[in-house]
Amino acid sequence: YDPADLLVGAPPDCEACAGESDVSPQAGSATCSTCPPGSYGIPVGGAHTACRNATCPAVSVGSPQRLLECPEGGALTEATCSLGCVAGFVARNAVAHVCEPDGAA
């Protein structure tokens, strides 16, 4: 026999905690919790099981690139960093870089 045949009633509808700051770190939760201010739910693009700080970390680049300006602690998807080149090199096709959450394109 199939043990599922012993269940009476319909199974629950499972809804992902996928809003920007929604999270459900434990199985069996009846509702989504909210990540603390300044953080977002991860994994990005899936059901959120944890929260991550939503600010840009300190940025470092390797030579011959040079960090011209980048606000550590700037808001994700909003803060832009400017990169250039060390002496003896010139920047071609330089664009501003935006801090994105892990897994985002």
Backbone as ProteinMPNN parsed JSONL, in Angstrom:
{"seq_chain_A": "YDPADLLVGAPPDCEACAGESDVSPQAGSATCSTCPPGSYGIPVGGAHTACRNATCPAVSVGSPQRLLECPEGGALTEATCSLGCVAGFVARNAVAHVCEPDGAA", "coords_chain_A": {"N_chain_A": [[0.836, -1.185, 0.0], [0.29, 2.352, -0.385], [1.589, 4.804, 1.669], [0.711, 7.438, 1.383], [-1.906, 7.16, 0.726], [-3.204, 7.1, 3.11], [-3.496, 9.646, 3.996], [-5.765, 12.242, 4.66], [-7.565, 14.719, 3.042], [-6.438, 17.716, 1.321], [-3.048, 18.362, 0.31], [-0.845, 20.939, 1.646], [-0.524, 24.19, 0.057], [2.536, 25.266, -0.985], [4.27, 28.183, -0.631], [6.848, 30.16, -1.855], [9.176, 32.066, 0.05], [9.989, 34.727, -1.312], [10.063, 37.456, -1.667], [11.87, 40.579, -1.711], [12.964, 41.059, 0.917], [12.006, 38.899, 2.315], [12.122, 35.872, 4.285], [12.589, 32.469, 5.288], [13.955, 30.623, 7.462], [13.551, 28.151, 8.692], [12.128, 24.896, 8.332], [8.642, 24.244, 7.996], [7.542, 26.641, 8.813], [4.832, 28.914, 9.219], [4.519, 31.412, 8.171], [6.34, 33.916, 6.298], [9.339, 35.432, 7.474], [10.862, 38.661, 8.072], [13.814, 40.026, 6.751], [16.428, 41.736, 8.571], [16.656, 45.389, 8.661], [18.546, 46.8, 5.999], [19.397, 44.485, 4.796], [18.996, 41.571, 2.612], [17.04, 38.826, 1.248], [18.392, 35.548, 0.638], [18.93, 32.478, -1.235], [19.514, 34.53, -4.146], [16.958, 34.842, -6.47], [15.617, 32.552, -5.731], [13.806, 30.538, -3.275], [14.016, 32.133, -0.226], [16.246, 31.425, 2.349], [17.945, 32.533, 4.139], [19.483, 35.627, 5.28], [21.329, 38.398, 3.891], [23.732, 40.973, 4.27], [23.007, 44.092, 2.824], [24.824, 45.895, 1.69], [27.595, 47.277, -0.103], [30.731, 45.628, -0.038], [34.149, 46.362, 0.986], [36.157, 47.215, -1.778], [38.631, 45.836, -3.884], [41.098, 46.039, -6.399], [43.214, 44.654, -8.949], [46.525, 45.495, -10.161], [47.009, 46.523, -13.552], [44.819, 48.084, -12.967], [43.054, 50.615, -11.132], [41.366, 51.68, -8.29], [39.256, 54.353, -8.34], [37.087, 55.613, -7.106], [34.793, 54.48, -4.704], [32.091, 53.848, -2.772], [32.352, 52.352, 0.196], [30.066, 50.352, 1.871], [27.961, 51.386, 0.508], [24.656, 51.319, -0.975], [23.419, 48.272, -2.344], [23.016, 47.701, -5.83], [22.762, 50.391, -6.302], [24.998, 51.951, -5.533], [27.875, 53.153, -7.16], [31.042, 52.331, -8.558], [34.088, 53.73, -9.578], [36.592, 52.909, -11.847], [40.019, 53.083, -12.803], [43.269, 53.494, -14.229], [46.649, 52.728, -13.242], [49.627, 54.836, -13.106], [51.241, 55.228, -16.238], [49.541, 53.74, -17.734], [46.536, 53.921, -19.704], [43.016, 54.393, -19.464], [40.603, 52.717, -21.34], [37.372, 52.646, -22.736], [36.08, 52.886, -20.236], [33.707, 52.198, -17.731], [31.181, 52.826, -15.268], [30.949, 50.752, -12.405], [28.551, 48.722, -10.835], [27.581, 47.691, -7.633], [26.383, 44.499, -7.042], [24.066, 42.022, -5.74], [25.175, 38.723, -4.711], [25.013, 36.283, -7.24], [23.368, 37.746, -8.899], [22.841, 39.124, -12.135]], "CA_chain_A": [[0.0, 0.0, 0.0], [0.982, 3.636, -0.437], [1.259, 5.575, 2.873], [0.002, 8.666, 1.029], [-3.337, 6.847, 0.672], [-3.756, 7.26, 4.444], [-3.709, 11.071, 4.249], [-7.101, 12.733, 4.337], [-7.534, 16.148, 2.743], [-5.482, 18.179, 0.317], [-1.765, 18.824, 0.855], [-0.77, 22.408, 1.678], [0.151, 24.907, -1.017], [3.793, 25.813, -0.459], [4.602, 29.44, -1.298], [8.23, 30.564, -1.58], [9.482, 33.372, 0.645], [10.843, 35.23, -2.372], [10.098, 38.916, -1.705], [13.24, 41.068, -1.52], [13.457, 40.887, 2.291], [11.351, 37.75, 2.947], [13.011, 34.747, 4.601], [12.046, 31.406, 6.123], [15.115, 29.773, 7.711], [13.181, 26.862, 9.265], [11.039, 24.158, 7.698], [7.404, 24.217, 8.76], [7.063, 27.975, 9.183], [3.521, 29.24, 8.664], [4.634, 32.696, 7.481], [7.704, 34.39, 6.032], [9.871, 36.476, 8.346], [11.479, 39.761, 7.337], [15.229, 40.253, 7.037], [16.66, 43.01, 9.255], [16.922, 46.524, 7.777], [19.881, 46.806, 5.409], [19.77, 43.168, 4.285], [18.069, 41.002, 1.646], [16.939, 37.376, 1.314], [19.185, 34.743, -0.298], [19.643, 32.771, -2.474], [18.867, 35.424, -5.087], [16.261, 34.113, -7.511], [15.003, 31.337, -5.211], [13.158, 30.677, -1.971], [15.032, 32.674, 0.688], [16.448, 30.679, 3.589], [18.862, 33.306, 4.979], [19.592, 37.045, 4.93], [22.692, 38.889, 3.673], [23.883, 42.421, 4.355], [22.74, 44.685, 1.513], [25.725, 46.988, 1.35], [28.793, 46.866, -0.83], [31.924, 45.449, 0.784], [35.326, 47.074, 0.496], [36.52, 46.709, -3.094], [40.039, 45.953, -4.25], [41.356, 45.653, -7.785], [44.629, 44.362, -9.199], [47.241, 46.362, -11.087], [47.187, 47.971, -13.613], [43.617, 48.841, -12.632], [43.112, 51.397, -9.898], [40.068, 52.12, -7.803], [39.23, 55.809, -8.23], [36.079, 55.986, -6.117], [33.816, 53.436, -4.437], [31.61, 54.057, -1.405], [32.167, 51.158, 1.011], [28.824, 50.461, 2.602], [26.912, 51.931, -0.352], [23.533, 50.415, -1.191], [23.499, 47.396, -3.501], [22.352, 48.103, -7.079], [22.728, 51.848, -6.411], [26.334, 52.515, -5.406], [28.733, 52.896, -8.314], [32.482, 52.436, -8.347], [34.83, 54.162, -10.759], [37.914, 52.298, -11.955], [40.921, 53.698, -13.754], [44.541, 52.787, -14.39], [47.814, 53.292, -12.572], [50.503, 55.624, -13.977], [51.836, 54.47, -17.33], [48.453, 53.093, -18.467], [45.362, 54.759, -19.913], [41.759, 53.639, -19.444], [39.796, 52.727, -22.56], [36.032, 52.097, -22.537], [35.787, 52.816, -18.802], [32.305, 52.338, -17.346], [30.956, 52.718, -13.829], [30.58, 49.416, -11.98], [27.527, 48.743, -9.804], [27.647, 46.58, -6.697], [25.188, 43.659, -7.176], [24.051, 40.881, -4.837], [25.7, 37.466, -5.254], [24.072, 35.561, -8.081], [22.629, 38.631, -9.81], [23.57, 39.418, -13.367]], "C_chain_A": [[0.871, 1.234, 0.0], [0.601, 4.437, 0.812], [0.51, 6.869, 2.575], [-1.5, 8.428, 0.955], [-4.003, 7.043, 2.03], [-4.038, 8.722, 4.793], [-5.105, 11.483, 3.81], [-6.992, 14.239, 4.103], [-6.45, 16.472, 1.739], [-4.167, 18.583, 0.984], [-1.713, 20.349, 0.837], [-0.158, 22.964, 0.396], [1.395, 25.537, -0.403], [4.186, 27.034, -1.286], [6.01, 29.855, -0.881], [8.279, 31.926, -0.901], [10.482, 34.023, -0.31], [10.803, 36.746, -2.529], [11.5, 39.389, -1.324], [13.774, 40.833, -0.112], [12.72, 39.777, 3.048], [12.362, 36.639, 3.203], [12.253, 33.737, 5.449], [13.168, 30.408, 6.383], [14.782, 28.384, 8.252], [12.049, 26.217, 8.493], [9.812, 24.207, 8.598], [6.881, 25.57, 9.196], [5.727, 28.248, 8.506], [3.555, 30.548, 7.873], [6.098, 33.012, 7.225], [8.077, 35.421, 7.092], [10.461, 37.563, 7.456], [12.933, 39.894, 7.743], [15.379, 41.595, 7.756], [16.891, 44.148, 8.251], [18.361, 46.48, 7.262], [20.324, 45.445, 4.925], [18.69, 42.663, 3.337], [18.091, 39.482, 1.761], [17.796, 36.694, 0.258], [18.736, 33.292, -0.208], [18.821, 33.673, -3.396], [18.21, 34.573, -6.172], [15.602, 32.826, -7.039], [14.271, 31.613, -3.917], [14.228, 31.062, -0.953], [15.07, 31.905, 2.003], [17.399, 31.395, 4.548], [18.852, 34.759, 4.504], [21.06, 37.406, 4.737], [22.671, 40.406, 3.73], [23.765, 43.028, 2.965], [23.608, 45.894, 1.208], [26.958, 46.432, 0.664], [29.959, 46.695, 0.137], [33.051, 46.345, 0.272], [35.764, 46.422, -0.81], [38.012, 46.854, -3.296], [40.185, 45.469, -5.686], [42.851, 45.426, -7.938], [45.225, 45.309, -10.221], [47.153, 45.761, -12.496], [45.914, 48.767, -13.339], [43.801, 49.553, -11.293], [41.71, 51.83, -9.537], [40.115, 53.633, -7.613], [38.262, 56.254, -7.145], [35.113, 54.823, -5.953], [33.367, 53.571, -2.987], [31.398, 52.747, -0.651], [30.917, 51.346, 1.856], [27.708, 51.083, 1.796], [25.837, 50.886, -0.604], [23.743, 49.569, -2.442], [22.61, 47.918, -4.613], [22.249, 49.611, -7.253], [24.125, 52.464, -6.389], [27.169, 52.165, -6.634], [30.186, 53.126, -7.938], [33.124, 52.846, -9.663], [36.209, 53.536, -10.723], [38.719, 53.041, -12.999], [42.186, 52.865, -13.837], [45.654, 53.501, -13.629], [48.643, 54.072, -13.593], [51.147, 54.717, -15.024], [50.799, 53.737, -18.17], [47.331, 54.096, -18.655], [44.125, 53.876, -19.958], [41.037, 53.803, -20.771], [38.45, 52.089, -22.229], [35.686, 51.938, -21.061], [34.302, 53.037, -18.562], [32.217, 52.241, -15.83], [30.519, 51.29, -13.518], [29.58, 49.542, -10.823], [27.661, 47.514, -8.936], [26.325, 45.808, -6.765], [25.229, 42.534, -6.138], [24.65, 39.651, -5.502], [24.628, 36.797, -6.097], [23.285, 36.43, -9.03], [23.481, 38.919, -11.029], [23.919, 40.888, -13.46]], "O_chain_A": [[2.051, 1.174, 0.344], [-0.579, 4.728, 1.012], [-0.246, 7.352, 3.418], [-2.287, 9.363, 1.1], [-5.228, 7.142, 2.108], [-4.734, 9.007, 5.768], [-5.565, 11.119, 2.728], [-6.382, 14.946, 4.904], [-5.65, 15.617, 1.359], [-4.174, 19.092, 2.105], [-2.459, 20.984, 0.092], [0.63, 22.291, -0.268], [1.306, 26.26, 0.589], [4.409, 26.931, -2.492], [6.324, 29.895, 0.309], [7.513, 32.828, -1.24], [11.691, 33.882, -0.13], [11.444, 37.281, -3.434], [12.239, 38.651, -0.673], [14.931, 40.443, 0.043], [12.793, 39.712, 4.275], [13.327, 36.474, 2.457], [11.379, 34.106, 6.234], [13.332, 29.452, 5.625], [15.654, 27.516, 8.269], [11.123, 26.894, 8.049], [9.934, 24.21, 9.823], [5.866, 25.638, 9.889], [5.514, 27.86, 7.357], [2.714, 30.768, 7.002], [6.987, 32.442, 7.858], [7.23, 36.188, 7.55], [10.549, 37.404, 6.238], [13.257, 39.878, 8.93], [14.554, 42.491, 7.575], [17.281, 43.893, 7.111], [19.283, 46.159, 8.011], [21.51, 45.249, 4.661], [17.605, 43.239, 3.257], [19.037, 38.909, 2.301], [17.922, 37.18, -0.866], [18.197, 32.9, 0.827], [17.593, 33.594, -3.425], [18.848, 33.678, -6.728], [15.076, 32.073, -7.859], [14.125, 32.763, -3.503], [15.244, 30.377, -0.838], [14.053, 31.757, 2.68], [17.635, 30.911, 5.655], [18.286, 35.077, 3.459], [21.937, 36.795, 5.347], [21.713, 41.043, 3.293], [24.37, 42.52, 2.02], [23.163, 46.822, 0.533], [27.313, 45.266, 0.833], [30.155, 47.521, 1.028], [32.91, 47.005, -0.757], [35.74, 45.196, -0.928], [38.599, 47.872, -2.927], [39.458, 44.577, -6.121], [43.653, 45.939, -7.157], [44.507, 45.864, -11.053], [47.223, 44.538, -12.609], [45.917, 49.992, -13.462], [44.596, 49.14, -10.448], [40.955, 52.295, -10.391], [40.913, 54.14, -6.824], [38.564, 57.154, -6.361], [34.662, 54.243, -6.94], [34.177, 53.424, -2.072], [30.372, 52.093, -0.835], [30.739, 52.389, 2.485], [26.615, 51.296, 2.321], [26.089, 49.69, -0.459], [24.188, 50.073, -3.474], [21.564, 48.512, -4.352], [21.701, 50.074, -8.254], [24.404, 53.397, -7.143], [27.17, 51.022, -7.09], [30.514, 53.987, -7.122], [32.745, 52.362, -10.729], [36.913, 53.61, -9.716], [38.167, 53.567, -13.965], [42.171, 51.669, -13.547], [45.604, 54.71, -13.405], [48.399, 53.984, -14.796], [51.543, 53.589, -14.731], [51.136, 53.171, -19.21], [47.185, 55.023, -17.858], [44.181, 52.743, -20.436], [40.884, 54.921, -21.263], [38.401, 51.09, -21.512], [35.061, 50.949, -20.679], [33.707, 53.957, -19.123], [33.08, 51.643, -15.188], [29.788, 50.686, -14.303], [29.756, 50.378, -9.937], [27.837, 46.408, -9.447], [25.26, 46.394, -6.568], [26.31, 42.137, -5.702], [24.636, 39.544, -6.729], [23.462, 36.752, -5.705], [22.587, 35.904, -9.897], [24.709, 38.952, -10.946], [24.535, 41.316, -14.436]]}, "name": "protein", "num_of_chains": 1, "seq": "YDPADLLVGAPPDCEACAGESDVSPQAGSATCSTCPPGSYGIPVGGAHTACRNATCPAVSVGSPQRLLECPEGGALTEATCSLGCVAGFVARNAVAHVCEPDGAA"}
